[in-house]
Amino acid sequence: MNEISKDILQFLKSRGFLDGKNSLDEQVSLTETGVIDSIGLLQLVDYLESSYTIEIPMEIITPDNFDTLAGISQSVMKLKK
Amino acid sequence: MTMDTVVCKKCALDSKTPGITINADTGLCQFCENYTPLSKEKKEEFRLQMDTLFKSPKKQGKYDVIMALSGGVDSSYALYRLKEEYPHLRVLAVQFDNGFISDTAFKNAQKFCELTKSTYFRLVLDNTLLRDTFKKAARSKDAYPGFAKYRASDMCNTCMSIIKQKLVEMAIHTKTPFIVFAFSPGQTEVPFVTLTKPFMTWIRKLFDAQMKTMGVTERNLYLMDQDTITASPPDTEVMIIHPFLVWEYNKHQFKEDIIRLGWTEPDLKDPNSSNCLLNAYAIKNHFDKYHIHSYAYDQSALVRQGNIKKEEAMKTLHTTFSDAAMKEVQRRLDQ
């Protein structure tokens, strides 16, 4: 798991999203497994924008890019470049 | 609360609430430990952003703003303040009739629309189906993600999701660029949310799945119309704005101000709602299912931010509801 995924996981833990779980598979859908919903997703986007000083365009927030730890961390990495 | 229960030193969350841990060394819950207050600069940035958006909205349709108006303290004040600060805004105020709105709240909403020269619209859906949906939400467990349980009760999450879906649909239909929700800064952390077409489709899909888990069959009634999303131009966007993340939040002051303007306090005996009869029942139902008071997180966040005192939050969270009121809601749900 890369540093960004670890950071997201830590955010989800600290904000009560993981409901007692300690880890998550990087490829698991965050919405389908009930980790996060649309409001949680927006909180995460807000956190990532301030932590990584990036702007996440709304058009990339789709299930393809933003529903797994792997997808989100890849999106963040691309935006950081 | 038992002798073993530890309350966070700063807010009103306690160790008895599932998922809440109090650090033995600091005496703080995990939310207080990770809390970073919004800087003055950031708040000013939000204020400027809101000013820019509201001062020159794109004039595409009949309205500039759709306001979710419950007729309660926060939304009545927000509508008044919005029109005070931006008198040129053409506001369509939508009050969702979920079948449990008090008569006083209907009167308050209409009065504030007249006062602010806003257009009033009462959104009515099939009452029998709505009651059935609320009952299914009450009976359901874990239809919403873990954190949503802290944010609101299952019944209120369902009601709020319906409102959001319908308002976004209305915004697309009427080409209205903004939707305003008067959520407290304890209920939301993000002041501006731009909904693009793919994101609208995604939140529609998520709510559809949540309702399916609850056993709701007539789901299209509550979801935004997918054809409306699909047929809208590719660059269609609706922005949701939460002005209480920009303005100071002081509920007591809001209440004083709106009472002076003619707002009437309904006789609900619920410290958490000044418009909906279902709210107290929903809180109890949620607590019985999860041992989580659905206002604990909101109230605690307000304490953390310095918007209310801890004692006030504790008092709100420990108010007991009358059996008679609960039975009355149950009777109406079973009609």
GROMACS .gro file of C-alpha atoms in nm:
model
  416
    1MET     CA    1   0.000   0.000   0.000
    2ASN     CA    2   0.147   0.338  -0.098
    3GLU     CA    3   0.177   0.639   0.134
    4ILE     CA    4  -0.133   0.813  -0.005
    5SER     CA    5  -0.347   0.503   0.046
    6LYS     CA    6  -0.213   0.474   0.401
    7ASP     CA    7  -0.295   0.838   0.460
    8ILE     CA    8  -0.651   0.793   0.329
    9LEU     CA    9  -0.691   0.487   0.548
   10GLN     CA   10  -0.574   0.687   0.848
   11PHE     CA   11  -0.821   0.964   0.762
   12LEU     CA   12  -1.106   0.712   0.737
   13LYS     CA   13  -1.006   0.558   1.071
   14SER     CA   14  -0.970   0.885   1.256
   15ARG     CA   15  -1.301   1.019   1.128
   16GLY     CA   16  -1.502   0.710   1.223
   17PHE     CA   17  -1.566   0.580   0.872
   18LEU     CA   18  -1.426   0.234   0.927
   19ASP     CA   19  -1.674   0.120   1.191
   20GLY     CA   20  -1.418  -0.081   1.388
   21LYS     CA   21  -1.230  -0.219   1.086
   22ASN     CA   22  -0.856  -0.164   1.089
   23SER     CA   23  -0.762  -0.230   0.732
   24LEU     CA   24  -0.907  -0.225   0.384
   25ASP     CA   25  -0.813  -0.393   0.062
   26GLU     CA   26  -0.694  -0.129  -0.183
   27GLN     CA   27  -0.924  -0.259  -0.458
   28VAL     CA   28  -1.240  -0.285  -0.250
   29SER     CA   29  -1.529  -0.049  -0.335
   30LEU     CA   30  -1.563   0.204  -0.054
   31THR     CA   31  -1.926   0.278  -0.137
   32GLU     CA   32  -2.048  -0.075  -0.197
   33THR     CA   33  -1.892  -0.202   0.127
   34GLY     CA   34  -2.060   0.079   0.319
   35VAL     CA   35  -1.742   0.257   0.424
   36ILE     CA   36  -1.841   0.584   0.271
   37ASP     CA   37  -2.134   0.759   0.105
   38SER     CA   38  -2.155   1.071  -0.109
   39ILE     CA   39  -2.120   1.307   0.189
   40GLY     CA   40  -1.824   1.111   0.326
   41LEU     CA   41  -1.670   1.116  -0.018
   42LEU     CA   42  -1.689   1.493  -0.025
   43GLN     CA   43  -1.527   1.514   0.319
   44LEU     CA   44  -1.247   1.295   0.189
   45VAL     CA   45  -1.207   1.514  -0.122
   46ASP     CA   46  -1.191   1.820   0.103
   47TYR     CA   47  -0.924   1.653   0.317
   48LEU     CA   48  -0.716   1.547   0.016
   49GLU     CA   49  -0.733   1.894  -0.139
   50SER     CA   50  -0.604   2.061   0.175
   51SER     CA   51  -0.349   1.792   0.265
   52TYR     CA   52  -0.191   1.765  -0.079
   53THR     CA   53  -0.256   2.125  -0.192
   54ILE     CA   54  -0.433   2.008  -0.503
   55GLU     CA   55  -0.765   2.085  -0.662
   56ILE     CA   56  -0.969   1.778  -0.742
   57PRO     CA   57  -1.197   1.854  -1.038
   58MET     CA   58  -1.550   1.726  -0.977
   59GLU     CA   59  -1.557   1.557  -1.317
   60ILE     CA   60  -1.297   1.303  -1.205
   61ILE     CA   61  -1.503   1.203  -0.901
   62THR     CA   62  -1.660   0.897  -1.057
   63PRO     CA   63  -1.684   0.534  -0.944
   64ASP     CA   64  -1.397   0.449  -1.181
   65ASN     CA   65  -1.155   0.692  -1.017
   66PHE     CA   66  -1.282   0.748  -0.668
   67ASP     CA   67  -1.433   0.432  -0.525
   68THR     CA   68  -1.124   0.245  -0.406
   69LEU     CA   69  -0.812   0.335  -0.211
   70ALA     CA   70  -0.605   0.245  -0.518
   71GLY     CA   71  -0.818   0.460  -0.750
   72ILE     CA   72  -0.818   0.760  -0.518
   73SER     CA   73  -0.446   0.745  -0.450
   74GLN     CA   74  -0.372   0.718  -0.824
   75SER     CA   75  -0.594   1.020  -0.891
   76VAL     CA   76  -0.415   1.217  -0.619
   77MET     CA   77  -0.075   1.119  -0.758
   78LYS     CA   78  -0.172   1.237  -1.109
   79LEU     CA   79  -0.297   1.569  -0.974
   80LYS     CA   80   0.018   1.621  -0.768
   81LYS     CA   81   0.238   1.603  -1.080
   82MET     CA   82  -2.501   0.711   3.179
   83THR     CA   83  -2.312   0.477   3.414
   84MET     CA   84  -2.015   0.546   3.643
   85ASP     CA   85  -1.790   0.374   3.385
   86THR     CA   86  -1.890   0.612   3.109
   87VAL     CA   87  -1.620   0.864   3.026
   88VAL     CA   88  -1.727   1.186   2.854
   89CYS     CA   89  -1.476   1.359   2.632
   90LYS     CA   90  -1.310   1.647   2.817
   91LYS     CA   91  -1.396   1.886   2.537
   92CYS     CA   92  -1.717   1.775   2.363
   93ALA     CA   93  -2.026   1.571   2.448
   94LEU     CA   94  -1.925   1.235   2.299
   95ASP     CA   95  -1.879   0.954   2.547
   96SER     CA   96  -1.712   0.616   2.570
   97LYS     CA   97  -2.046   0.435   2.577
   98THR     CA   98  -2.120   0.538   2.220
   99PRO     CA   99  -2.006   0.266   1.977
  100GLY     CA  100  -1.698   0.374   1.783
  101ILE     CA  101  -1.602   0.651   2.024
  102THR     CA  102  -1.275   0.612   2.208
  103ILE     CA  103  -1.157   0.848   2.477
  104ASN     CA  104  -0.782   0.873   2.507
  105ALA     CA  105  -0.697   0.793   2.869
  106ASP     CA  106  -0.404   1.035   2.867
  107THR     CA  107  -0.565   1.338   2.708
  108GLY     CA  108  -0.927   1.272   2.803
  109LEU     CA  109  -1.027   1.360   2.446
  110CYS     CA  110  -1.232   1.164   2.193
  111GLN     CA  111  -1.073   1.084   1.857
  112PHE     CA  112  -1.266   1.364   1.688
  113CYS     CA  113  -1.137   1.627   1.930
  114GLU     CA  114  -0.786   1.484   1.902
  115ASN     CA  115  -0.791   1.519   1.524
  116TYR     CA  116  -0.972   1.851   1.516
  117THR     CA  117  -0.817   2.145   1.335
  118PRO     CA  118  -1.018   2.466   1.363
  119LEU     CA  119  -1.095   2.653   1.047
  120SER     CA  120  -0.845   2.937   1.014
  121LYS     CA  121  -0.961   3.297   0.981
  122GLU     CA  122  -0.799   3.309   0.637
  123LYS     CA  123  -0.988   3.002   0.522
  124LYS     CA  124  -1.315   3.140   0.653
  125GLU     CA  125  -1.249   3.468   0.472
  126GLU     CA  126  -1.171   3.274   0.156
  127PHE     CA  127  -1.507   3.094   0.187
  128ARG     CA  128  -1.686   3.426   0.244
  129LEU     CA  129  -1.529   3.577  -0.067
  130GLN     CA  130  -1.613   3.268  -0.269
  131MET     CA  131  -1.977   3.280  -0.159
  132ASP     CA  132  -1.992   3.653  -0.232
  133THR     CA  133  -1.856   3.599  -0.582
  134LEU     CA  134  -2.102   3.318  -0.651
  135PHE     CA  135  -2.410   3.498  -0.521
  136LYS     CA  136  -2.328   3.843  -0.653
  137SER     CA  137  -2.338   3.737  -1.015
  138PRO     CA  138  -2.518   3.407  -1.064
  139LYS     CA  139  -2.555   3.277  -1.419
  140LYS     CA  140  -2.900   3.390  -1.531
  141GLN     CA  141  -3.010   3.077  -1.710
  142GLY     CA  142  -3.359   3.027  -1.574
  143LYS     CA  143  -3.629   3.176  -1.355
  144TYR     CA  144  -3.440   3.130  -1.027
  145ASP     CA  145  -3.087   3.178  -0.898
  146VAL     CA  146  -3.122   2.969  -0.585
  147ILE     CA  147  -3.331   2.678  -0.466
  148MET     CA  148  -3.348   2.695  -0.089
  149ALA     CA  149  -3.433   2.390   0.119
  150LEU     CA  150  -3.674   2.548   0.364
  151SER     CA  151  -3.805   2.336   0.650
  152GLY     CA  152  -3.966   2.623   0.834
  153GLY     CA  153  -3.742   2.555   1.134
  154VAL     CA  154  -3.502   2.802   1.298
  155ASP     CA  155  -3.193   2.747   1.083
  156SER     CA  156  -3.351   2.748   0.739
  157SER     CA  157  -3.590   3.034   0.817
  158TYR     CA  158  -3.298   3.245   0.937
  159ALA     CA  159  -3.081   3.138   0.641
  160LEU     CA  160  -3.347   3.244   0.391
  161TYR     CA  161  -3.386   3.580   0.562
  162ARG     CA  162  -3.011   3.637   0.581
  163LEU     CA  163  -2.955   3.525   0.223
  164LYS     CA  164  -3.202   3.784   0.096
  165GLU     CA  165  -3.066   4.048   0.331
  166GLU     CA  166  -2.715   4.003   0.200
  167TYR     CA  167  -2.805   3.933  -0.161
  168PRO     CA  168  -3.144   4.100  -0.224
  169HIS     CA  169  -3.118   4.052  -0.601
  170LEU     CA  170  -3.128   3.671  -0.572
  171ARG     CA  171  -3.440   3.508  -0.712
  172VAL     CA  172  -3.513   3.233  -0.462
  173LEU     CA  173  -3.737   2.933  -0.498
  174ALA     CA  174  -3.790   2.806  -0.143
  175VAL     CA  175  -3.892   2.442  -0.133
  176GLN     CA  176  -4.053   2.291   0.173
  177PHE     CA  177  -4.072   1.914   0.168
  178ASP     CA  178  -4.397   1.786   0.312
  179ASN     CA  179  -4.289   1.452   0.455
  180GLY     CA  180  -4.626   1.406   0.626
  181PHE     CA  181  -4.490   1.503   0.967
  182ILE     CA  182  -4.425   1.874   0.929
  183SER     CA  183  -4.602   2.078   1.195
  184ASP     CA  184  -4.872   2.324   1.089
  185THR     CA  185  -4.667   2.599   1.251
  186ALA     CA  186  -4.367   2.510   1.034
  187PHE     CA  187  -4.581   2.540   0.720
  188LYS     CA  188  -4.702   2.882   0.834
  189ASN     CA  189  -4.348   2.990   0.926
  190ALA     CA  190  -4.213   2.885   0.587
  191GLN     CA  191  -4.481   3.072   0.397
  192LYS     CA  192  -4.445   3.377   0.619
  193PHE     CA  193  -4.070   3.392   0.555
  194CYS     CA  194  -4.121   3.353   0.182
  195GLU     CA  195  -4.357   3.650   0.184
  196LEU     CA  196  -4.116   3.846   0.400
  197THR     CA  197  -3.823   3.779   0.170
  198LYS     CA  198  -4.022   3.791  -0.155
  199SER     CA  199  -3.922   3.437  -0.235
  200THR     CA  200  -4.133   3.190  -0.428
  201TYR     CA  201  -4.277   2.920  -0.202
  202PHE     CA  202  -4.315   2.563  -0.325
  203ARG     CA  203  -4.448   2.275  -0.119
  204LEU     CA  204  -4.300   1.947  -0.241
  205VAL     CA  205  -4.553   1.670  -0.185
  206LEU     CA  206  -4.497   1.303  -0.255
  207ASP     CA  207  -4.730   1.008  -0.205
  208ASN     CA  208  -4.793   1.009   0.169
  209THR     CA  209  -4.877   0.641   0.202
  210LEU     CA  210  -4.558   0.539   0.025
  211LEU     CA  211  -4.356   0.787   0.230
  212ARG     CA  212  -4.490   0.648   0.558
  213ASP     CA  213  -4.403   0.298   0.440
  214THR     CA  214  -4.052   0.415   0.348
  215PHE     CA  215  -4.000   0.575   0.689
  216LYS     CA  216  -4.117   0.254   0.857
  217LYS     CA  217  -3.870   0.056   0.647
  218ALA     CA  218  -3.594   0.301   0.740
  219ALA     CA  219  -3.688   0.258   1.107
  220ARG     CA  220  -3.676  -0.121   1.081
  221SER     CA  221  -3.358  -0.129   0.872
  222LYS     CA  222  -3.009  -0.178   1.006
  223ASP     CA  223  -2.688  -0.076   0.836
  224ALA     CA  224  -2.846   0.051   0.514
  225TYR     CA  225  -2.625   0.358   0.549
  226PRO     CA  226  -2.247   0.354   0.596
  227GLY     CA  227  -2.095   0.355   0.942
  228PHE     CA  228  -2.029   0.724   0.966
  229ALA     CA  229  -2.378   0.819   0.846
  230LYS     CA  230  -2.506   0.674   1.175
  231TYR     CA  231  -2.330   0.955   1.359
  232ARG     CA  232  -2.452   1.218   1.117
  233ALA     CA  233  -2.825   1.148   1.138
  234SER     CA  234  -3.079   0.879   1.216
  235ASP     CA  235  -3.169   0.629   0.945
  236MET     CA  236  -3.511   0.793   0.915
  237CYS     CA  237  -3.363   1.144   0.882
  238ASN     CA  238  -3.089   1.026   0.644
  239THR     CA  239  -3.365   0.884   0.424
  240CYS     CA  240  -3.572   1.203   0.439
  241MET     CA  241  -3.269   1.425   0.370
  242SER     CA  242  -3.156   1.207   0.081
  243ILE     CA  243  -3.502   1.232  -0.077
  244ILE     CA  244  -3.492   1.610  -0.044
  245LYS     CA  245  -3.147   1.629  -0.200
  246GLN     CA  246  -3.241   1.406  -0.490
  247LYS     CA  247  -3.558   1.601  -0.566
  248LEU     CA  248  -3.395   1.942  -0.531
  249VAL     CA  249  -3.110   1.852  -0.766
  250GLU     CA  250  -3.369   1.732  -1.017
  251MET     CA  251  -3.561   2.059  -0.978
  252ALA     CA  252  -3.240   2.257  -1.019
  253ILE     CA  253  -3.165   2.083  -1.350
  254HIS     CA  254  -3.523   2.132  -1.473
  255THR     CA  255  -3.535   2.499  -1.380
  256LYS     CA  256  -3.170   2.567  -1.474
  257THR     CA  257  -3.105   2.697  -1.124
  258PRO     CA  258  -2.731   2.710  -1.050
  259PHE     CA  259  -2.739   2.692  -0.667
  260ILE     CA  260  -2.909   2.491  -0.396
  261VAL     CA  261  -2.879   2.619  -0.040
  262PHE     CA  262  -2.903   2.389   0.260
  263ALA     CA  263  -2.903   2.542   0.608
  264PHE     CA  264  -2.702   2.262   0.769
  265SER     CA  265  -2.526   2.357   1.088
  266PRO     CA  266  -2.143   2.353   1.088
  267GLY     CA  267  -2.178   2.040   1.299
  268GLN     CA  268  -2.372   1.864   1.025
  269THR     CA  269  -2.141   1.935   0.734
  270GLU     CA  270  -1.779   2.031   0.683
  271VAL     CA  271  -1.779   2.128   0.317
  272PRO     CA  272  -1.921   2.472   0.224
  273PHE     CA  273  -1.943   2.430  -0.155
  274VAL     CA  274  -2.017   2.112  -0.345
  275THR     CA  275  -2.033   2.110  -0.722
  276LEU     CA  276  -2.241   1.829  -0.863
  277THR     CA  277  -2.145   1.725  -1.214
  278LYS     CA  278  -2.350   1.485  -1.424
  279PRO     CA  279  -2.136   1.177  -1.341
  280PHE     CA  280  -2.147   1.263  -0.970
  281MET     CA  281  -2.525   1.309  -0.981
  282THR     CA  282  -2.558   0.967  -1.140
  283TRP     CA  283  -2.331   0.821  -0.873
  284ILE     CA  284  -2.521   0.968  -0.576
  285ARG     CA  285  -2.845   0.852  -0.736
  286LYS     CA  286  -2.705   0.499  -0.760
  287LEU     CA  287  -2.584   0.509  -0.398
  288PHE     CA  288  -2.921   0.618  -0.261
  289ASP     CA  289  -3.096   0.362  -0.479
  290ALA     CA  290  -2.880   0.087  -0.326
  291GLN     CA  291  -2.943   0.217   0.027
  292MET     CA  292  -3.319   0.213  -0.028
  293LYS     CA  293  -3.298  -0.134  -0.181
  294THR     CA  294  -3.124  -0.256   0.135
  295MET     CA  295  -3.410  -0.107   0.337
  296GLY     CA  296  -3.659  -0.297   0.123
  297VAL     CA  297  -3.808   0.009  -0.048
  298THR     CA  298  -3.962  -0.097  -0.379
  299GLU     CA  299  -4.101   0.229  -0.524
  300ARG     CA  300  -3.756   0.388  -0.536
  301ASN     CA  301  -3.793   0.593  -0.853
  302LEU     CA  302  -4.038   0.818  -0.672
  303TYR     CA  303  -3.754   0.939  -0.448
  304LEU     CA  304  -3.464   0.937  -0.689
  305MET     CA  305  -3.372   1.215  -0.926
  306ASP     CA  306  -3.485   1.127  -1.272
  307GLN     CA  307  -3.196   0.966  -1.460
  308ASP     CA  308  -3.339   1.076  -1.796
  309THR     CA  309  -3.331   1.436  -1.674
  310ILE     CA  310  -2.963   1.400  -1.586
  311THR     CA  311  -2.881   1.223  -1.911
  312ALA     CA  312  -3.071   1.471  -2.131
  313SER     CA  313  -2.914   1.777  -1.969
  314PRO     CA  314  -2.619   1.944  -2.147
  315PRO     CA  315  -2.278   1.783  -2.081
  316ASP     CA  316  -2.156   2.081  -1.879
  317THR     CA  317  -2.459   2.081  -1.647
  318GLU     CA  318  -2.354   2.158  -1.292
  319VAL     CA  319  -2.545   2.234  -0.975
  320MET     CA  320  -2.366   2.379  -0.676
  321ILE     CA  321  -2.477   2.304  -0.323
  322ILE     CA  322  -2.392   2.580  -0.077
  323HIS     CA  323  -2.392   2.551   0.302
  324PRO     CA  324  -2.388   2.915   0.419
  325PHE     CA  325  -2.350   2.834   0.789
  326LEU     CA  326  -1.994   2.731   0.715
  327VAL     CA  327  -1.937   3.090   0.611
  328TRP     CA  328  -2.162   3.287   0.846
  329GLU     CA  329  -2.127   3.272   1.222
  330TYR     CA  330  -2.354   3.007   1.369
  331ASN     CA  331  -2.550   3.117   1.674
  332LYS     CA  332  -2.885   2.943   1.700
  333HIS     CA  333  -3.004   3.146   2.000
  334GLN     CA  334  -2.939   3.467   1.813
  335PHE     CA  335  -3.106   3.330   1.500
  336LYS     CA  336  -3.414   3.241   1.702
  337GLU     CA  337  -3.432   3.584   1.860
  338ASP     CA  338  -3.399   3.748   1.521
  339ILE     CA  339  -3.662   3.540   1.345
  340ILE     CA  340  -3.911   3.564   1.631
  341ARG     CA  341  -3.880   3.940   1.598
  342LEU     CA  342  -3.962   3.894   1.229
  343GLY     CA  343  -4.275   3.693   1.302
  344TRP     CA  344  -4.155   3.333   1.327
  345THR     CA  345  -4.361   3.125   1.569
  346GLU     CA  346  -4.221   2.849   1.787
  347PRO     CA  347  -4.404   2.521   1.729
  348ASP     CA  348  -4.507   2.310   2.026
  349LEU     CA  349  -4.292   2.007   1.946
  350LYS     CA  350  -4.106   1.966   2.278
  351ASP     CA  351  -3.804   1.843   2.080
  352PRO     CA  352  -3.482   2.037   2.142
  353ASN     CA  353  -3.342   1.914   1.810
  354SER     CA  354  -3.618   2.014   1.571
  355SER     CA  355  -3.848   2.309   1.531
  356ASN     CA  356  -4.038   2.174   1.234
  357CYS     CA  357  -4.067   1.795   1.211
  358LEU     CA  358  -4.277   1.574   1.438
  359LEU     CA  359  -4.091   1.265   1.323
  360ASN     CA  360  -3.753   1.382   1.449
  361ALA     CA  361  -3.785   1.273   1.814
  362TYR     CA  362  -3.919   0.933   1.710
  363ALA     CA  363  -3.629   0.897   1.465
  364ILE     CA  364  -3.375   0.982   1.737
  365LYS     CA  365  -3.522   0.721   1.971
  366ASN     CA  366  -3.540   0.461   1.697
  367HIS     CA  367  -3.176   0.524   1.608
  368PHE     CA  368  -3.064   0.506   1.969
  369ASP     CA  369  -3.255   0.183   2.026
  370LYS     CA  370  -3.087   0.027   1.721
  371TYR     CA  371  -2.731   0.153   1.748
  372HIS     CA  372  -2.693   0.316   2.092
  373ILE     CA  373  -2.599   0.633   1.908
  374HIS     CA  374  -2.782   0.960   1.964
  375SER     CA  375  -2.813   1.095   1.612
  376TYR     CA  376  -2.740   1.450   1.726
  377ALA     CA  377  -2.437   1.362   1.941
  378TYR     CA  378  -2.186   1.417   1.663
  379ASP     CA  379  -2.350   1.739   1.542
  380GLN     CA  380  -2.381   1.884   1.891
  381SER     CA  381  -2.026   1.779   1.980
  382ALA     CA  382  -1.887   1.936   1.665
  383LEU     CA  383  -2.065   2.260   1.754
  384VAL     CA  384  -1.904   2.245   2.100
  385ARG     CA  385  -1.563   2.173   1.948
  386GLN     CA  386  -1.599   2.471   1.714
  387GLY     CA  387  -1.702   2.696   2.003
  388ASN     CA  388  -2.055   2.751   1.867
  389ILE     CA  389  -2.231   2.614   2.175
  390LYS     CA  390  -2.133   2.524   2.531
  391LYS     CA  391  -2.078   2.164   2.631
  392GLU     CA  392  -2.348   2.188   2.901
  393GLU     CA  393  -2.600   2.293   2.641
  394ALA     CA  394  -2.511   1.998   2.417
  395MET     CA  395  -2.528   1.756   2.711
  396LYS     CA  396  -2.870   1.890   2.806
  397THR     CA  397  -2.997   1.854   2.449
  398LEU     CA  398  -2.866   1.500   2.423
  399HIS     CA  399  -3.018   1.389   2.750
  400THR     CA  400  -3.367   1.517   2.689
  401THR     CA  401  -3.618   1.236   2.716
  402PHE     CA  402  -3.914   1.219   2.485
  403SER     CA  403  -4.266   1.163   2.603
  404ASP     CA  404  -4.425   0.824   2.542
  405ALA     CA  405  -4.740   0.998   2.424
  406ALA     CA  406  -4.548   1.179   2.148
  407MET     CA  407  -4.382   0.853   2.039
  408LYS     CA  408  -4.718   0.674   2.030
  409GLU     CA  409  -4.870   0.954   1.826
  410VAL     CA  410  -4.597   0.926   1.561
  411GLN     CA  411  -4.632   0.548   1.559
  412ARG     CA  412  -5.008   0.587   1.512
  413ARG     CA  413  -4.953   0.819   1.218
  414LEU     CA  414  -4.692   0.591   1.065
  415ASP     CA  415  -4.934   0.298   1.089
  416GLN     CA  416  -5.226   0.485   0.930
   0.00000   0.00000   0.00000
